[in-house]
CSV table of N, CA and C in Angstrom, one decimal:
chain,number,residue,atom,x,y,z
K,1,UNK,N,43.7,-17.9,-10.2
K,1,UNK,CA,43.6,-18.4,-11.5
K,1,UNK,C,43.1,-19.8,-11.5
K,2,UNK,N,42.1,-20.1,-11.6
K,2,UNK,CA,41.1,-21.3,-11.1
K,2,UNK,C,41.1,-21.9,-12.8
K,3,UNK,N,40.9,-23.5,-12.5
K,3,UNK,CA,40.9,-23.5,-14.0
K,3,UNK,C,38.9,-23.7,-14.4
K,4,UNK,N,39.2,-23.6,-15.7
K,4,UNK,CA,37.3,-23.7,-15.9
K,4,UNK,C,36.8,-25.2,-16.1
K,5,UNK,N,36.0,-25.3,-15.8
K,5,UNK,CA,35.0,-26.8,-15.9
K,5,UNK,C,33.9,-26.5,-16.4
K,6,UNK,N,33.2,-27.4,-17.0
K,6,UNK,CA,31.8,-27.1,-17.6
K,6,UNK,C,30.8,-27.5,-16.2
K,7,UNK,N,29.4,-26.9,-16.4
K,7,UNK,CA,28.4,-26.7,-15.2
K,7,UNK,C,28.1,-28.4,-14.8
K,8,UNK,N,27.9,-29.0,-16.4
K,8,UNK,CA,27.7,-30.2,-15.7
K,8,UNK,C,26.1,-30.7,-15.6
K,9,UNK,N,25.4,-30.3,-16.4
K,9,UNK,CA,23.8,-29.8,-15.9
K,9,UNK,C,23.4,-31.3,-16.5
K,10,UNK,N,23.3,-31.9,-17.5
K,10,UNK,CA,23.2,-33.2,-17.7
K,10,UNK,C,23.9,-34.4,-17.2
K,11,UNK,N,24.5,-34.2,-16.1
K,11,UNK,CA,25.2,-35.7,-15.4
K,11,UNK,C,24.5,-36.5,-14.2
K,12,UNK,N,24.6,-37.8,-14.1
K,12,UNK,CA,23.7,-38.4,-13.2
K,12,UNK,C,24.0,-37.6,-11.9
K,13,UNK,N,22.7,-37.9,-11.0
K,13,UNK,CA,22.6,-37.1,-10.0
K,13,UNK,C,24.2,-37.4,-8.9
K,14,UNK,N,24.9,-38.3,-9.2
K,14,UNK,CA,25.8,-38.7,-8.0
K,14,UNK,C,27.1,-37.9,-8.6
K,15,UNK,N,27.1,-37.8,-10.1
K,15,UNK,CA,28.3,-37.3,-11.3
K,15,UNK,C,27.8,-35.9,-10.6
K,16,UNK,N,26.9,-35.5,-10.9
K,16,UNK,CA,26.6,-34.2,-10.2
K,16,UNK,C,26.8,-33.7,-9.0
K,17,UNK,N,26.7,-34.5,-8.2
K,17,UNK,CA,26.9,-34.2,-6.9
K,17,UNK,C,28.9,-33.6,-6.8
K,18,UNK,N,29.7,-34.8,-7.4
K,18,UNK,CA,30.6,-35.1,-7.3
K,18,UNK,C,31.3,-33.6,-8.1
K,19,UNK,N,31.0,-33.5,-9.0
K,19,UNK,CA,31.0,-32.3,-10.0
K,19,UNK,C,30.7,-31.2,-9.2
K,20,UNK,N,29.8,-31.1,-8.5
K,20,UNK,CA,29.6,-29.7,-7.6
K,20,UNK,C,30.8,-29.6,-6.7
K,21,UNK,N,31.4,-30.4,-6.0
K,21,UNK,CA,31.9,-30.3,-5.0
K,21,UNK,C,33.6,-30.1,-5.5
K,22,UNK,N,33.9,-30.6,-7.3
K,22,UNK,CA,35.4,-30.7,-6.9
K,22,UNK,C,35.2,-28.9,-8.1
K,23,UNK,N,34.2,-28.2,-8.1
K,23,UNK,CA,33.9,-26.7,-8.8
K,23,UNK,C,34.1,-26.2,-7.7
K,24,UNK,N,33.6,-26.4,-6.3
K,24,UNK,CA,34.0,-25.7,-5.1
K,24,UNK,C,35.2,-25.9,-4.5
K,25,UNK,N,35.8,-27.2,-4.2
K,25,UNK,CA,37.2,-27.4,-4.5
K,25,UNK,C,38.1,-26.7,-5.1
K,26,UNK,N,38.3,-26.8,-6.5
K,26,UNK,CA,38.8,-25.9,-7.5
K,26,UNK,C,39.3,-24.3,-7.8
K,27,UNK,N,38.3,-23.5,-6.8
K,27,UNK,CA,38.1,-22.3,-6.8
K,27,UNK,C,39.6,-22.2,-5.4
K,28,UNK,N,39.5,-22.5,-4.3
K,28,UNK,CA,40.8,-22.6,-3.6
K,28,UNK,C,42.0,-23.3,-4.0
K,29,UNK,N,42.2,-24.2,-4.7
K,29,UNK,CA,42.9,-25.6,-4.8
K,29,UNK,C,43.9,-24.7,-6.1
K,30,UNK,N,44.8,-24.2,-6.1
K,30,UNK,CA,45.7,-23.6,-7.1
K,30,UNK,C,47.4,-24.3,-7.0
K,31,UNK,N,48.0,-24.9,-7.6
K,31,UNK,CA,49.3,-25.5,-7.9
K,31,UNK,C,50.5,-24.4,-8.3
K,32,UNK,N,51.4,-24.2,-7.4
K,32,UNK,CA,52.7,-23.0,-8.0
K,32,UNK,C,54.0,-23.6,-7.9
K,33,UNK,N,54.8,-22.7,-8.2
K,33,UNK,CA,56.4,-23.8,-8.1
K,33,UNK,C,56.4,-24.3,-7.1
K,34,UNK,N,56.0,-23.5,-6.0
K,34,UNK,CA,56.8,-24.0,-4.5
K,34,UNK,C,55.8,-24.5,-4.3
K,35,UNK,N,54.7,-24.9,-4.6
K,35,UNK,CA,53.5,-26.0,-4.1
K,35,UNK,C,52.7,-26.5,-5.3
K,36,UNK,N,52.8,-27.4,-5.9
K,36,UNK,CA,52.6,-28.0,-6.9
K,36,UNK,C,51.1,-28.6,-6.1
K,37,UNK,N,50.3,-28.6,-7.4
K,37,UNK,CA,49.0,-29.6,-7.0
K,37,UNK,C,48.9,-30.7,-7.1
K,38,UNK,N,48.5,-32.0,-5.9
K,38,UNK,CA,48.9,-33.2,-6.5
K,38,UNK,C,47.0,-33.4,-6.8
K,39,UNK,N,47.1,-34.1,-8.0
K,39,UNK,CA,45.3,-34.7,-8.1
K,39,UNK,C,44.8,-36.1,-8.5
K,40,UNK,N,44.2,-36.7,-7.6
K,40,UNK,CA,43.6,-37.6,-7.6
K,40,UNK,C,42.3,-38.5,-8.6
K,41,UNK,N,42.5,-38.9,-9.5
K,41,UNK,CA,41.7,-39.5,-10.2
K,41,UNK,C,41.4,-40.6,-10.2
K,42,UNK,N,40.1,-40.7,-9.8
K,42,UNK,CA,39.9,-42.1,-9.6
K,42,UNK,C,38.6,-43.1,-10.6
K,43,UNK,N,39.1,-44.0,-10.9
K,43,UNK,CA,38.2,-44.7,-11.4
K,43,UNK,C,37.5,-46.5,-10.9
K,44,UNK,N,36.7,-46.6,-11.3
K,44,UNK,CA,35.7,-47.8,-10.8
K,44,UNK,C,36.7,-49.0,-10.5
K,45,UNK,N,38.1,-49.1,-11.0
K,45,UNK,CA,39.3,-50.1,-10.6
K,45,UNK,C,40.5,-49.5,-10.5
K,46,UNK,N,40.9,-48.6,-11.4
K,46,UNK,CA,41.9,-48.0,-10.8
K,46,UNK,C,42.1,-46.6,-10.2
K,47,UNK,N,43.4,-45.6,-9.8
K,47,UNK,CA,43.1,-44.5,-9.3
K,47,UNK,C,44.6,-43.9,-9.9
K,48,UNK,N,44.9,-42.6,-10.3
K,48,UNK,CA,45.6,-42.2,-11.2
K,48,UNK,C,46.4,-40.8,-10.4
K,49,UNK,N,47.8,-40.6,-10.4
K,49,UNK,CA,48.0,-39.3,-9.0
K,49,UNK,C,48.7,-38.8,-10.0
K,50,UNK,N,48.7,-37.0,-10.2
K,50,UNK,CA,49.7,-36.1,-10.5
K,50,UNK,C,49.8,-34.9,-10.3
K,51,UNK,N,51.3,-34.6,-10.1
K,51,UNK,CA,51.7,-33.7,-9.3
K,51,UNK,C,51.7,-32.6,-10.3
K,52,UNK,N,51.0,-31.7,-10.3
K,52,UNK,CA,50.7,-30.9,-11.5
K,52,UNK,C,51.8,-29.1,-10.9
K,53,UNK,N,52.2,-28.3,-12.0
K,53,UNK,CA,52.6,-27.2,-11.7
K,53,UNK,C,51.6,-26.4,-12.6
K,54,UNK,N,50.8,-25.8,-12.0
K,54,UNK,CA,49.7,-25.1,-12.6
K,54,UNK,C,49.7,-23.6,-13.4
K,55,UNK,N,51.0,-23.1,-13.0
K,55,UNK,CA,51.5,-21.9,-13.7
K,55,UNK,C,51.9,-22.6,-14.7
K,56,UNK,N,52.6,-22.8,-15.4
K,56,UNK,CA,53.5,-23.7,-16.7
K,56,UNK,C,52.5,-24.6,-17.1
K,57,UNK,N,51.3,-25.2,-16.1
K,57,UNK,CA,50.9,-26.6,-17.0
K,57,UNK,C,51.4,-27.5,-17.1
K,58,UNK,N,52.6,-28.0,-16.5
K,58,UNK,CA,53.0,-29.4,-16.6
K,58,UNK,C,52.8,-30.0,-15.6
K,59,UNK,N,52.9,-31.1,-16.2
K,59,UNK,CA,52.6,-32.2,-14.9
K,59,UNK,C,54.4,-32.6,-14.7
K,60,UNK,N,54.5,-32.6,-13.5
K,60,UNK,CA,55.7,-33.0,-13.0
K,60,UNK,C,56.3,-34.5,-12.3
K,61,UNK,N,55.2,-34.9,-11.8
K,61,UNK,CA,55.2,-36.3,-11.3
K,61,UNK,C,53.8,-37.0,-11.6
K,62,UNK,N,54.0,-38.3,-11.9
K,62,UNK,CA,52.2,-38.9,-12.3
K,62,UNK,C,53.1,-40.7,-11.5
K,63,UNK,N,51.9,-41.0,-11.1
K,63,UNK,CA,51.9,-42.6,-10.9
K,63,UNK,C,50.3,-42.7,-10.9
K,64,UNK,N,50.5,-44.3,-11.4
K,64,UNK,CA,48.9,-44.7,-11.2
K,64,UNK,C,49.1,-46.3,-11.3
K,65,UNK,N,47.5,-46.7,-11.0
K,65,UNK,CA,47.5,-48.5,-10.3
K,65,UNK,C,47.4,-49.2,-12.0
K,66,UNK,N,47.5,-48.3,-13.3
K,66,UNK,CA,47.8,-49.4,-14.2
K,66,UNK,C,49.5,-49.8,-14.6
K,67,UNK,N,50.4,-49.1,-13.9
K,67,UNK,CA,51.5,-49.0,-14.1
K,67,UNK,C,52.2,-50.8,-13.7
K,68,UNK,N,52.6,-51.6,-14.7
K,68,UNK,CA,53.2,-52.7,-14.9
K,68,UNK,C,53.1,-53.8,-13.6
K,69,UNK,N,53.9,-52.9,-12.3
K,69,UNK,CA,54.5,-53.7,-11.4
K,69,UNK,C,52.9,-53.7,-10.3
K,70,UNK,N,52.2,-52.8,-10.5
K,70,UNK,CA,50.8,-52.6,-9.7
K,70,UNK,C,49.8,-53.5,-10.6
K,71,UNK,N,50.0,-53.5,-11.8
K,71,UNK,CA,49.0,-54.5,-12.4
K,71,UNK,C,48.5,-56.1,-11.9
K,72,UNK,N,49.7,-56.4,-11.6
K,72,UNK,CA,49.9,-57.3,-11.4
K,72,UNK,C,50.2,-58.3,-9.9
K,73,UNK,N,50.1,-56.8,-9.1
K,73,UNK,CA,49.6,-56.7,-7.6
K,73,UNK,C,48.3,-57.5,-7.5
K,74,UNK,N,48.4,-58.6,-6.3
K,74,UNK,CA,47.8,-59.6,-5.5
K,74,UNK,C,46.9,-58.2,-4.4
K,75,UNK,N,45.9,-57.3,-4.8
K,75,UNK,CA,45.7,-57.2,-3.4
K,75,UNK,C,44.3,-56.1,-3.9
K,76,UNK,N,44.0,-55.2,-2.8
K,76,UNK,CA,42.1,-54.8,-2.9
K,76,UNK,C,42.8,-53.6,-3.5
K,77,UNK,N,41.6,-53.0,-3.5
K,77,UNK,CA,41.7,-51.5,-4.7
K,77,UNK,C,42.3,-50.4,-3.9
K,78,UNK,N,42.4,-50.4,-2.1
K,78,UNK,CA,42.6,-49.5,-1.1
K,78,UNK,C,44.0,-50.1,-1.3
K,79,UNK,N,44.6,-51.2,-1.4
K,79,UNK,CA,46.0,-51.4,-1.0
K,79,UNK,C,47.0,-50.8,-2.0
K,80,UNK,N,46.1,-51.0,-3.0
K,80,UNK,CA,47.0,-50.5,-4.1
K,80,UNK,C,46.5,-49.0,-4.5
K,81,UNK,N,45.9,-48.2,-4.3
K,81,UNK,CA,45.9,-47.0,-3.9
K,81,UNK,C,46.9,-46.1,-3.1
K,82,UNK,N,47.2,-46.9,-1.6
K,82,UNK,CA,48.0,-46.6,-0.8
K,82,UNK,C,49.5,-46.9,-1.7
K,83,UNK,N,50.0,-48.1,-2.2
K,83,UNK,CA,50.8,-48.6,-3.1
K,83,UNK,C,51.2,-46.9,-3.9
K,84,UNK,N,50.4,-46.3,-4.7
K,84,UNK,CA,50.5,-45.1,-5.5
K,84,UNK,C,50.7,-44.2,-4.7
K,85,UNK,N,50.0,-43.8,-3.8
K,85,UNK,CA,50.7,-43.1,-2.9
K,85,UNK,C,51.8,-42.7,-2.6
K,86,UNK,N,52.8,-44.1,-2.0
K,86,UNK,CA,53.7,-44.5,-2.0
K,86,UNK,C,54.7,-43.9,-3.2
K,87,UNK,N,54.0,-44.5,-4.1
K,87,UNK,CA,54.9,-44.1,-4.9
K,87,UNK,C,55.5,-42.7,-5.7
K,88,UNK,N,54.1,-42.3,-5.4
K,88,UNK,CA,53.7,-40.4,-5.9
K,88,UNK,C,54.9,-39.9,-5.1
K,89,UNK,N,55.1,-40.4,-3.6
K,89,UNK,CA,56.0,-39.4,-2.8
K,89,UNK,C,56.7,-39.9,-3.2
K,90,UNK,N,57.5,-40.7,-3.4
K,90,UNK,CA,58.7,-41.5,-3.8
K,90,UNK,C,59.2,-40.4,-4.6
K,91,UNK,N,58.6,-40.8,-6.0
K,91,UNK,CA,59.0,-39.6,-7.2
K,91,UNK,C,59.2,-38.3,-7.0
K,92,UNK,N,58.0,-37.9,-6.0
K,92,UNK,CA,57.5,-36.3,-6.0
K,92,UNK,C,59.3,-35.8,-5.2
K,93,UNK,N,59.6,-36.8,-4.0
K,93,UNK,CA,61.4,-36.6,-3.9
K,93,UNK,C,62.0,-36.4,-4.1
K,94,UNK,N,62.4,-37.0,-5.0
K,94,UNK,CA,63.1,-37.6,-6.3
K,94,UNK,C,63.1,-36.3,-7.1
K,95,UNK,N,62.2,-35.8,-7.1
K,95,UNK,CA,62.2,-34.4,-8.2
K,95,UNK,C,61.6,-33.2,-7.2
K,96,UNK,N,62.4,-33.4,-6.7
K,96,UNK,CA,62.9,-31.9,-5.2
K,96,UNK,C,61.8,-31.5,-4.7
K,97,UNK,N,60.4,-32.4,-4.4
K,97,UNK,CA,59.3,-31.7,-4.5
K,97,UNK,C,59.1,-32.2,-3.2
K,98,UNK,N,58.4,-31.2,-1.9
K,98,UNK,CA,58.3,-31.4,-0.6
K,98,UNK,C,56.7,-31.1,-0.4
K,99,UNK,N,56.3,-30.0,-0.7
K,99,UNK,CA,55.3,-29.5,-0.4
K,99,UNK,C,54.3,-29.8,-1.3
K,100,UNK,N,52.8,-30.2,-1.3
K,100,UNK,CA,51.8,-29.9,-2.9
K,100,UNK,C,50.7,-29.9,-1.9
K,101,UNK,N,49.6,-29.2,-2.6
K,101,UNK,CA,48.0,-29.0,-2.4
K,101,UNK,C,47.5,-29.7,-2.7
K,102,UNK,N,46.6,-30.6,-1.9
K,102,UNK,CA,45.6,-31.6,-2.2
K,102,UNK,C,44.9,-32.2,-2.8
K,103,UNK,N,44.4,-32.0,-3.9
K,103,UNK,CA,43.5,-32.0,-4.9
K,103,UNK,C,42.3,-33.3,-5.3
K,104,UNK,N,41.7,-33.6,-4.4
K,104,UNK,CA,40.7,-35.1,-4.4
K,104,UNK,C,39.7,-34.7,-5.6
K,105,UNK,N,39.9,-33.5,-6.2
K,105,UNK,CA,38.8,-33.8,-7.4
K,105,UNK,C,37.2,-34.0,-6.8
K,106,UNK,N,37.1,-33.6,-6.0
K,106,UNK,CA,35.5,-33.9,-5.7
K,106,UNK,C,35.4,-35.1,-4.7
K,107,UNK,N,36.3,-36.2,-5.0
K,107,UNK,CA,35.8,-37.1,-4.4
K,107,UNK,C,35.9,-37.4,-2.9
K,108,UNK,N,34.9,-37.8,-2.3
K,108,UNK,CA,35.1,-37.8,-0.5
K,108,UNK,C,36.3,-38.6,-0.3
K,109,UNK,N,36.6,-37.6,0.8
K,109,UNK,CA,38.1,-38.0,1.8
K,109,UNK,C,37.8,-39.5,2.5
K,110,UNK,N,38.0,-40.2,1.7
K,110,UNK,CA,37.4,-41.6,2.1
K,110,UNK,C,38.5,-43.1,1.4
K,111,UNK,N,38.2,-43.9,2.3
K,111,UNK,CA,38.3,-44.9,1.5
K,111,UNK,C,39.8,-45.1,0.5
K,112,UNK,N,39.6,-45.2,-0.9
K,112,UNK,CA,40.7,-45.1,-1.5
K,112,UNK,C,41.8,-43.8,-1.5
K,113,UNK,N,40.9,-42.6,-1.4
K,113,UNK,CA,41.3,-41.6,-1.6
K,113,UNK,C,42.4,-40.9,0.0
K,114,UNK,N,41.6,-41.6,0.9
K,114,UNK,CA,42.1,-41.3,2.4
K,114,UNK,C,43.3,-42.1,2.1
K,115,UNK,N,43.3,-43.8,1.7
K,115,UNK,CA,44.6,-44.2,1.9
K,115,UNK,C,45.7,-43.9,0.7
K,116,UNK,N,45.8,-43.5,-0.2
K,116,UNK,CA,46.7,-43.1,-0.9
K,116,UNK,C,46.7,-41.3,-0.2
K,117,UNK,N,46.6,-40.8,0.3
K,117,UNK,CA,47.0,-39.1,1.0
K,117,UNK,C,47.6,-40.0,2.4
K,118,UNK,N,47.4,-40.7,2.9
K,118,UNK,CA,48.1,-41.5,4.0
K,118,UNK,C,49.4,-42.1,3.8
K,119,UNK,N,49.5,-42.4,2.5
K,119,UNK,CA,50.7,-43.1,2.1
K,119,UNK,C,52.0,-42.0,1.6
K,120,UNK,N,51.3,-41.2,1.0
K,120,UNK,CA,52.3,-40.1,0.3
K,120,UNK,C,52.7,-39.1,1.5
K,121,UNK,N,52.0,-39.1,2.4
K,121,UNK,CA,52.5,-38.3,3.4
K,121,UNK,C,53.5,-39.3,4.7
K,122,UNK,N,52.8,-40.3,4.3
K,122,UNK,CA,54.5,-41.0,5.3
K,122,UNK,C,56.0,-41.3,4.3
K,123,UNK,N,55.5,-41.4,2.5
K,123,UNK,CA,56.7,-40.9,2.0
K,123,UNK,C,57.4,-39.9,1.8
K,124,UNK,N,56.7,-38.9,2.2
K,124,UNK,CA,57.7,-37.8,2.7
K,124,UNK,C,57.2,-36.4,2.0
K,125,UNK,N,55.6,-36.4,1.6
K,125,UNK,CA,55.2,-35.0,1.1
K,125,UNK,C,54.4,-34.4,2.1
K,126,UNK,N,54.3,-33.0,2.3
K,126,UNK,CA,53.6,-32.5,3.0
K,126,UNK,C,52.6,-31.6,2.6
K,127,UNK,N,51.4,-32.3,3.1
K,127,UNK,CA,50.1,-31.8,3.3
K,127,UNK,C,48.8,-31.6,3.7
């Protein structure tokens, strides 16, 4: 049960690129009770995480770098990425959740995206 996305046929060639890859993503990448999907959204300053349950539709855990105590964080866009991370597993704990499926949305395993899956996995989720 994959969810639908539009083709995307009008977006700059890199939106494109990025768009192809989280459609092929997508087609594997499914969220259930016992494995909730965590997904990564990232934008040009900040980056946004939630632990989604895909049967029901709800989102069960969310953190992100506009949240009060991160705003206000002294530090680069990777630290505070990691920072969310951090925090994602924190919560994702907290609300009896051990296991989730990956979900980068398209974007390369890189950079922001590598260090927040680095952080939530030393707080204690497994994936």
């Amino acid at each position: 049960m994959a969810v639908a996305l539009k083709s995307g046929k009008n977006l700059a060639s890199k939106t494109a690129s990025r768009h192809r890859r989280q459609l092929r993503g997508r087609k594997n990448v499914f969220g259930s009770v016992e494995r909730p999907r965590m997904v990564v959204t990232r934008s040009a300053k900040h980056v946004f995480v939630q632990v989604i349950d895909d049967t029901a539709g709800h989102t069960l855990v969310s953190a992100s770098s506009m949240e009060p105590e991160l705003r206000g964080m002294e530090a680069d866009k990777t630290a505070k990425a990691a920072r969310v991370g951090t925090l994602v597993g924190e919560r994702a704990k907290a609300a009896g959740i051990e296991k989730v499926v990956f979900d980068r949305a398209g974007n390369k395993y890189h950079g922001r995206i590598a260090a927040l899956a680095d952080a939530a996995r030393e707080a204690g989720l497994d994936f």
